XYZ file of C-alpha atoms in Angstrom:
525
model
C -135.264 -82.087 44.231
C -133.313 -79.803 46.518
C -134.834 -76.418 47.304
C -132.305 -73.939 48.652
C -132.986 -71.185 51.164
C -130.111 -68.723 50.821
C -129.054 -66.893 53.975
C -127.770 -63.532 52.786
C -125.811 -61.204 55.061
C -125.188 -57.841 53.401
C -124.543 -54.192 54.276
C -124.244 -52.169 51.054
C -125.117 -51.814 47.368
C -128.918 -52.266 47.496
C -129.194 -52.584 43.713
C -126.809 -55.564 43.757
C -128.722 -57.164 46.644
C -131.998 -56.819 44.748
C -130.481 -58.290 41.598
C -128.977 -61.170 43.530
C -132.266 -61.981 45.253
C -134.243 -61.824 42.004
C -131.747 -64.057 40.209
C -131.708 -66.750 42.915
C -135.476 -66.823 43.426
C -136.231 -66.844 39.684
C -134.862 -70.395 39.568
C -137.342 -71.531 42.239
C -135.176 -71.089 45.325
C -135.722 -68.621 48.161
C -133.700 -66.150 50.187
C -133.658 -64.704 53.702
C -131.912 -61.338 53.999
C -130.239 -59.665 56.945
C -129.220 -56.086 56.097
C -126.683 -54.704 58.593
C -128.194 -52.440 61.248
C -125.322 -49.996 60.753
C -126.130 -49.552 57.074
C -128.155 -46.735 55.511
C -131.852 -47.145 56.466
C -132.869 -45.742 53.079
C -131.003 -48.590 51.379
C -132.901 -51.137 53.464
C -136.241 -49.532 52.569
C -135.215 -49.645 48.903
C -134.508 -53.395 49.137
C -137.746 -54.171 50.983
C -139.847 -52.165 48.568
C -138.280 -53.760 45.496
C -138.728 -57.321 46.829
C -142.041 -56.841 48.654
C -144.082 -58.768 46.083
C -141.652 -61.687 45.837
C -143.030 -64.612 47.901
C -139.617 -66.297 47.941
C -137.972 -63.457 49.844
C -138.095 -62.865 53.587
C -136.176 -60.687 56.040
C -134.713 -61.237 59.491
C -137.146 -59.914 62.105
C -134.456 -57.668 63.557
C -131.464 -55.847 62.119
C -128.285 -56.321 64.137
C -125.376 -53.882 64.053
C -122.603 -56.203 62.917
C -118.894 -55.927 63.582
C -116.008 -58.066 62.360
C -114.947 -60.675 64.896
C -118.059 -60.129 67.032
C -120.924 -62.372 68.100
C -123.203 -59.975 66.192
C -122.367 -61.757 62.915
C -123.564 -65.095 64.318
C -126.626 -63.474 65.850
C -127.541 -61.896 62.527
C -127.095 -65.253 60.804
C -129.352 -67.010 63.346
C -132.061 -64.370 62.885
C -131.971 -64.839 59.105
C -132.002 -68.635 59.527
C -135.012 -68.503 61.868
C -136.897 -66.313 59.399
C -136.109 -68.747 56.558
C -137.226 -71.791 58.563
C -140.591 -70.128 59.267
C -141.148 -68.658 55.801
C -139.971 -71.560 53.646
C -141.186 -74.905 55.041
C -140.266 -76.728 51.817
C -136.621 -75.598 51.827
C -134.298 -78.603 52.073
C -130.943 -76.798 52.296
C -129.767 -73.521 53.801
C -126.816 -71.870 52.070
C -124.840 -69.038 53.678
C -123.957 -66.126 51.349
C -122.647 -62.583 51.459
C -123.416 -59.704 49.144
C -120.047 -60.285 47.439
C -120.918 -63.859 46.411
C -122.124 -65.021 43.008
C -123.239 -68.371 41.615
C -120.672 -69.998 39.306
C -122.893 -72.927 38.308
C -126.460 -73.219 37.083
C -129.376 -73.781 39.435
C -129.903 -77.230 37.903
C -126.277 -78.161 38.597
C -126.525 -76.876 42.206
C -129.716 -78.824 42.872
C -128.334 -82.044 41.391
C -125.115 -81.592 43.351
C -126.987 -81.301 46.648
C -129.320 -84.186 45.766
C -126.355 -86.482 45.105
C -125.469 -86.852 48.808
C -127.520 -86.451 51.963
C -124.805 -84.529 53.830
C -123.875 -81.138 55.288
C -121.125 -79.042 53.735
C -119.134 -77.078 56.307
C -115.444 -76.722 57.063
C -115.132 -78.235 60.528
C -111.649 -78.994 61.822
C -110.366 -79.580 65.350
C -109.584 -76.169 66.796
C -106.425 -77.184 68.637
C -105.040 -79.964 66.442
C -105.522 -78.395 63.003
C -103.360 -75.607 61.588
C -106.353 -73.598 60.360
C -105.201 -70.564 62.375
C -101.838 -69.560 60.948
C -100.917 -66.572 63.141
C -102.147 -64.593 66.107
C -104.383 -65.684 68.982
C -105.514 -69.270 69.183
C -106.407 -70.635 72.621
C -106.812 -67.031 73.795
C -109.822 -66.606 71.526
C -111.689 -69.061 73.724
C -110.376 -69.033 77.286
C -110.707 -65.270 77.737
C -113.824 -63.141 77.298
C -113.796 -60.606 74.483
C -116.214 -57.745 74.971
C -114.823 -55.136 72.572
C -114.400 -54.935 68.803
C -110.714 -55.419 68.018
C -110.818 -53.167 64.950
C -112.896 -50.297 66.338
C -111.688 -50.299 69.934
C -108.224 -51.816 69.713
C -106.951 -50.319 73.000
C -109.966 -51.585 74.938
C -109.740 -54.989 73.255
C -106.067 -55.444 74.133
C -106.333 -53.907 77.619
C -109.218 -56.196 78.523
C -107.331 -59.228 77.222
C -104.058 -58.423 79.015
C -105.877 -57.616 82.255
C -107.687 -60.985 82.227
C -104.448 -62.786 81.520
C -102.584 -60.944 84.287
C -105.332 -61.714 86.816
C -105.648 -65.331 85.698
C -109.284 -64.961 84.700
C -109.377 -67.948 82.391
C -112.679 -69.692 81.759
C -113.512 -73.280 80.955
C -114.720 -74.415 77.561
C -118.044 -76.293 77.964
C -116.893 -79.810 78.766
C -119.128 -81.768 76.404
C -118.278 -79.866 73.221
C -115.167 -80.061 71.092
C -114.416 -76.709 69.492
C -114.120 -76.806 65.711
C -113.037 -74.135 63.250
C -113.511 -73.408 59.559
C -114.886 -71.085 56.926
C -118.186 -69.346 57.692
C -119.563 -70.174 54.220
C -121.602 -73.345 54.714
C -124.541 -75.263 53.261
C -126.600 -77.254 55.783
C -129.632 -79.526 55.514
C -132.955 -78.482 57.037
C -132.753 -81.173 59.704
C -129.349 -79.899 60.801
C -130.567 -76.290 60.905
C -133.559 -77.302 63.073
C -131.271 -79.231 65.430
C -129.013 -76.173 65.737
C -131.966 -73.904 66.565
C -133.147 -76.374 69.192
C -129.626 -76.510 70.627
C -129.468 -72.708 70.936
C -132.665 -72.720 72.992
C -131.617 -75.578 75.263
C -127.926 -74.865 75.888
C -127.733 -71.331 77.254
C -124.308 -72.111 78.726
C -122.872 -72.750 75.255
C -124.540 -69.607 73.908
C -123.024 -67.512 76.717
C -119.628 -69.004 75.954
C -119.731 -68.155 72.255
C -121.104 -64.669 72.836
C -117.751 -63.571 74.229
C -115.386 -65.641 72.078
C -113.425 -63.815 69.425
C -114.413 -64.404 65.759
C -117.219 -66.860 66.637
C -118.481 -67.029 63.036
C -115.473 -69.332 62.412
C -116.322 -71.640 65.348
C -120.020 -71.526 66.298
C -121.755 -73.399 63.474
C -118.638 -75.479 62.849
C -118.689 -76.748 66.450
C -122.436 -77.310 66.712
C -122.674 -79.237 63.429
C -119.870 -81.572 64.472
C -121.532 -81.967 67.899
C -125.003 -82.972 66.659
C -124.419 -84.547 63.221
C -122.678 -87.908 62.630
C -119.226 -87.464 61.071
C -120.248 -89.666 58.120
C -122.843 -87.026 57.153
C -120.406 -84.086 57.139
C -118.232 -83.004 54.243
C -115.551 -80.762 55.737
C -115.431 -78.329 52.845
C -117.130 -75.179 51.702
C -119.085 -74.963 48.444
C -118.036 -71.333 48.035
C -114.792 -70.765 46.129
C -112.502 -68.180 47.687
C -108.795 -67.494 47.581
C -106.486 -65.353 49.694
C -103.504 -63.274 48.608
C -100.052 -63.465 50.176
C -101.174 -60.715 52.534
C -104.180 -62.627 53.898
C -106.733 -60.598 51.968
C -109.534 -62.210 49.934
C -108.805 -62.312 46.209
C -111.296 -60.249 44.217
C -112.628 -61.620 40.914
C -113.130 -59.500 37.799
C -114.631 -59.853 34.336
C -111.746 -61.919 32.950
C -112.077 -64.596 35.636
C -115.265 -66.082 34.138
C -113.704 -69.220 32.624
C -111.528 -69.865 35.666
C -114.510 -69.660 38.047
C -116.661 -72.043 35.999
C -113.956 -74.720 36.117
C -113.805 -74.864 39.939
C -115.555 -77.569 41.947
C -117.773 -75.097 43.816
C -121.278 -73.654 43.485
C -120.527 -70.029 44.397
C -117.512 -67.721 44.556
C -116.524 -64.648 46.534
C -115.491 -61.873 46.368
C -116.855 -60.565 43.082
C -115.789 -56.993 42.360
C -118.643 -54.414 42.352
C -117.187 -53.161 39.070
C -117.321 -56.602 37.420
C -120.693 -55.912 35.819
C -120.025 -58.100 32.783
C -118.999 -61.036 35.002
C -122.116 -60.648 37.146
C -124.363 -60.516 34.078
C -122.793 -63.629 32.557
C -123.018 -65.546 35.837
C -126.657 -64.512 36.324
C -127.518 -65.790 32.849
C -125.623 -68.995 33.586
C -127.585 -69.644 36.793
C -130.829 -69.767 34.802
C -129.386 -71.936 32.014
C -130.588 -75.504 32.629
C -128.660 -76.830 29.634
C -125.233 -75.555 30.747
C -122.500 -78.184 31.039
C -119.415 -77.781 33.226
C -115.912 -79.197 32.904
C -114.354 -79.232 36.348
C -110.579 -78.690 36.351
C -110.291 -77.218 39.873
C -106.847 -75.748 39.309
C -107.810 -72.243 40.477
C -105.908 -71.990 43.744
C -102.686 -73.640 42.579
C -102.725 -71.618 39.347
C -103.273 -68.368 41.263
C -100.419 -69.174 43.640
C -98.104 -70.030 40.758
C -98.862 -66.957 38.655
C -98.841 -64.413 41.468
C -95.617 -65.844 42.807
C -93.645 -64.890 39.690
C -91.456 -61.874 40.248
C -91.504 -62.280 44.045
C -88.721 -64.778 44.236
C -86.184 -64.084 46.964
C -84.580 -65.810 49.890
C -87.588 -67.531 51.367
C -85.587 -69.091 54.187
C -82.962 -66.808 55.709
C -80.159 -68.293 57.758
C -81.235 -69.239 61.271
C -79.232 -67.798 64.186
C -78.301 -71.253 65.443
C -76.830 -72.103 62.034
C -74.929 -68.845 61.484
C -71.559 -70.437 62.164
C -72.479 -73.994 61.214
C -70.897 -75.737 58.268
C -71.082 -79.117 56.596
C -67.327 -79.394 57.135
C -64.362 -78.069 55.147
C -63.268 -81.594 54.308
C -66.634 -82.659 52.832
C -67.904 -82.607 49.253
C -71.600 -82.095 48.513
C -72.555 -82.779 44.902
C -75.980 -81.526 43.785
C -77.726 -82.726 40.622
C -80.137 -79.992 39.468
C -82.857 -80.991 37.005
C -86.454 -79.947 36.333
C -87.314 -83.402 34.985
C -87.009 -85.398 38.172
C -87.153 -88.781 36.430
C -84.080 -87.868 34.369
C -82.055 -86.973 37.462
C -83.180 -90.160 39.216
C -82.039 -92.316 36.272
C -78.683 -90.575 36.247
C -78.344 -90.998 40.012
C -79.073 -94.700 39.784
C -76.290 -95.102 37.236
C -73.885 -92.958 39.305
C -74.474 -95.223 42.320
C -73.514 -98.243 40.216
C -70.355 -96.672 38.807
C -69.007 -94.738 41.811
C -70.681 -96.229 44.897
C -71.092 -92.696 46.298
C -74.176 -92.341 48.600
C -76.930 -90.500 46.752
C -80.330 -89.154 47.818
C -83.085 -88.080 45.469
C -85.245 -84.955 45.794
C -85.170 -84.715 49.598
C -86.300 -81.056 49.622
C -89.054 -81.562 47.052
C -90.640 -84.974 47.655
C -92.180 -85.838 51.027
C -91.767 -89.565 50.347
C -88.039 -89.515 49.577
C -86.325 -92.562 51.104
C -84.410 -91.246 54.117
C -83.085 -92.933 57.274
C -84.606 -92.123 60.664
C -82.670 -89.063 61.850
C -84.672 -88.342 64.965
C -87.603 -86.624 63.241
C -85.692 -83.891 61.424
C -86.416 -85.760 58.170
C -90.158 -86.137 58.865
C -91.530 -83.301 56.716
C -90.376 -81.076 53.877
C -90.741 -78.067 56.149
C -88.410 -79.521 58.780
C -85.870 -80.619 56.194
C -85.752 -77.149 54.659
C -85.613 -75.254 57.963
C -82.792 -77.442 59.275
C -81.115 -78.189 55.959
C -77.505 -77.926 57.122
C -78.129 -80.037 60.200
C -79.921 -82.582 57.985
C -76.983 -82.755 55.587
C -74.450 -83.170 58.405
C -76.523 -86.024 59.820
C -76.702 -87.700 56.400
C -72.920 -87.433 56.005
C -72.523 -89.022 59.444
C -75.168 -91.699 58.776
C -73.418 -92.808 55.576
C -69.999 -92.395 57.242
C -68.695 -90.545 54.207
C -67.202 -87.229 53.158
C -68.729 -87.352 49.660
C -72.454 -87.349 48.960
C -74.841 -86.582 46.097
C -78.360 -85.151 46.329
C -80.938 -83.997 43.782
C -82.719 -80.632 43.821
C -85.221 -78.826 41.669
C -83.849 -75.700 39.924
C -86.544 -73.725 41.736
C -84.622 -74.284 45.009
C -82.251 -71.387 44.315
C -82.209 -70.348 47.977
C -80.982 -73.792 48.981
C -78.381 -73.856 46.225
C -77.061 -70.470 47.315
C -76.916 -71.615 50.930
C -75.015 -74.819 50.244
C -72.688 -73.220 47.701
C -71.839 -70.589 50.288
C -70.819 -73.248 52.799
C -67.186 -73.914 53.759
C -67.474 -77.369 52.286
C -66.806 -78.038 48.607
C -70.109 -77.915 46.731
C -70.494 -78.841 43.080
C -73.550 -78.495 40.839
C -74.403 -80.581 37.792
C -77.297 -78.905 35.990
C -79.112 -81.128 33.502
C -80.801 -78.988 30.857
C -83.647 -80.888 29.157
C -85.869 -80.244 26.156
C -89.474 -79.457 27.141
C -92.223 -80.284 24.656
C -95.706 -78.791 24.965
C -97.016 -82.255 25.863
C -94.525 -82.582 28.715
C -95.300 -79.106 30.066
C -99.042 -79.866 30.017
C -98.400 -83.087 31.905
C -96.214 -81.192 34.375
C -98.985 -78.623 34.913
C -101.426 -81.419 35.699
C -99.009 -83.194 38.048
C -98.436 -80.062 40.137
C -102.069 -78.984 40.118
C -101.821 -76.002 37.729
C -104.264 -77.710 35.386
C -106.730 -80.573 35.429
C -108.125 -83.111 33.009
C -110.928 -80.699 32.113
C -108.819 -77.536 31.788
C -109.724 -75.845 28.522
C -107.281 -75.614 25.623
C -107.548 -71.847 25.779
C -106.365 -71.845 29.399
C -103.522 -74.238 28.584
C -102.416 -72.070 25.652
C -102.202 -69.072 27.970
C -100.429 -71.100 30.654
C -97.785 -72.844 28.537
C -95.637 -69.757 27.782
C -95.583 -68.942 31.499
C -94.470 -72.438 32.494
C -91.861 -72.544 29.699
C -90.650 -69.113 30.703
C -90.420 -70.288 34.308
C -88.025 -73.109 33.411
C -85.839 -70.682 31.466
C -85.992 -68.165 34.288
C -84.868 -70.726 36.865
C -81.911 -71.802 34.724
C -80.932 -68.167 34.124
C -81.022 -67.432 37.863
C -78.672 -70.333 38.523
C -76.298 -69.108 35.844
C -76.508 -65.504 37.136
C -75.554 -66.729 40.637
C -72.103 -67.588 39.185
C -71.510 -70.603 41.377
C -67.856 -71.631 41.423
C -68.284 -75.316 40.548
C -71.247 -75.269 38.151
C -71.279 -77.816 35.345
C -73.952 -78.251 32.655
C -74.959 -81.304 30.629
C -77.591 -80.958 27.923
C -80.061 -83.293 26.303
C -79.061 -81.849 22.926
C -75.347 -82.638 23.439
C -73.660 -85.900 22.534
C -72.625 -88.513 25.107
C -68.978 -87.549 24.531
C -69.754 -83.894 25.225
C -71.794 -84.694 28.360
C -69.051 -86.935 29.735
C -66.864 -83.848 30.284
C -69.082 -82.075 32.864
C -69.923 -85.427 34.509
C -66.218 -86.174 34.890
C -65.531 -82.801 36.526
C -68.640 -82.996 38.729
C -67.815 -86.439 40.135
C -64.003 -86.175 39.918
C -63.816 -89.431 37.944
C -62.104 -90.536 34.761
C -63.456 -89.959 31.260
C -64.392 -93.598 30.602
C -66.467 -93.837 33.798
C -68.137 -90.536 33.011
C -68.894 -91.694 29.475
C -70.572 -94.860 30.768
C -72.812 -92.652 32.930
C -73.607 -90.331 30.031
C -74.653 -93.367 27.997
C -77.337 -94.379 30.514
C -80.158 -96.105 28.615
C -83.160 -93.894 27.853
C -81.775 -91.176 30.129
C -83.875 -88.365 28.667
C -86.955 -90.359 27.702
C -90.270 -89.031 29.032
């Protein structure tokens, strides 16, 4: 059975630290605490006094003054790890925590989870090839030396950096290591921890290198684990559930997040609000409950992104300067089928191809695997297609050697619809308005990751009105845009009635339009 030694880095709220330590050790695990050297000494004495009699608690031999982005965070972690290795010889796993973390599964579940596979859990991705770093410095974190805290001494940090760059004072990355990057919240086996400690004693060159890298807590353990552990024994993921807002800040969890947290495929979560006393109490009771069962739905991140994104809809992709005067061509006609039920639009498109022989492309801005010709790489990803949408359309017109073309889009692509309808070409829209049953919306939520097989009925009941409202909202936004050539066919209308907008959309006769409207099982789910 796994026995976990928790590595706790904390700097405030001594009462919460004491409660956290008592909860984790009550289940038979142990904890090694590093309390920030900058924090109130009285708080540290309070923690030590309260936990003095607990044999499953130890403390780092030295308190380091920690600063964000500094080596001090890694040094503090190593001191706490060394203390845990000495104090807890029977510990099989070492799990990195902060004072803002809380268990979201029971101790029994955590132990069985770790027993299931003999592996290390740590995000560990190639530093240069992965897109883990979204903005800011990348190579510069490594090839220049960073001696100052970027947040506390910003002028010194930037002056030192620019001076090194101007003087060409680059340094070499140790040749035999491949820098990795990932979250600092890991869970490693004892053997791996002992190998890392041995490595730190033997490779002083690597230690000197990391001491002056910027934000080394995202690279140090990630690099060393990948260097000394076979890839087959590494799971490149964290067991701590965390989410970030649109502004790059960690999402804080409150009392009403209890059910959501339990459904995620993680053992811990951060950050828990200091005011979420009810949530902390419920999670503490859960950790000690050996009979607790968990239904994993794992929809947390996608659901959070979906719900927080409502009300922030605008022009995500503004016109690029190189496309300011571009056009698809005054003589061209772009016909766009807009439908939330993609299978309905695809059936209609298949029938339109048969009747009119007009080139048609399915959801090219929504589905990565849409069948497209090789256009020199511009079609390779959804991101490229969207960024260079007008160039992509012109190339498709040229590829098919035509001045008339049909494509499908999701009604959520309002920015694209506005862009194409504002072009000098003739653009027509055929919006297909479908009926959405609760069963379909639940299936849709599962397909797009808003819900999982184990999502509770209570969560689905709260989610359904939002999803249904979203479909109505998207249709209303299209109508409010007052596009010049906007035609609507409805599932609730007769074939004769739907033939009218189809005829106008495609500029074809009534009989042809009626044969399209009568497509077999057009609206079937």
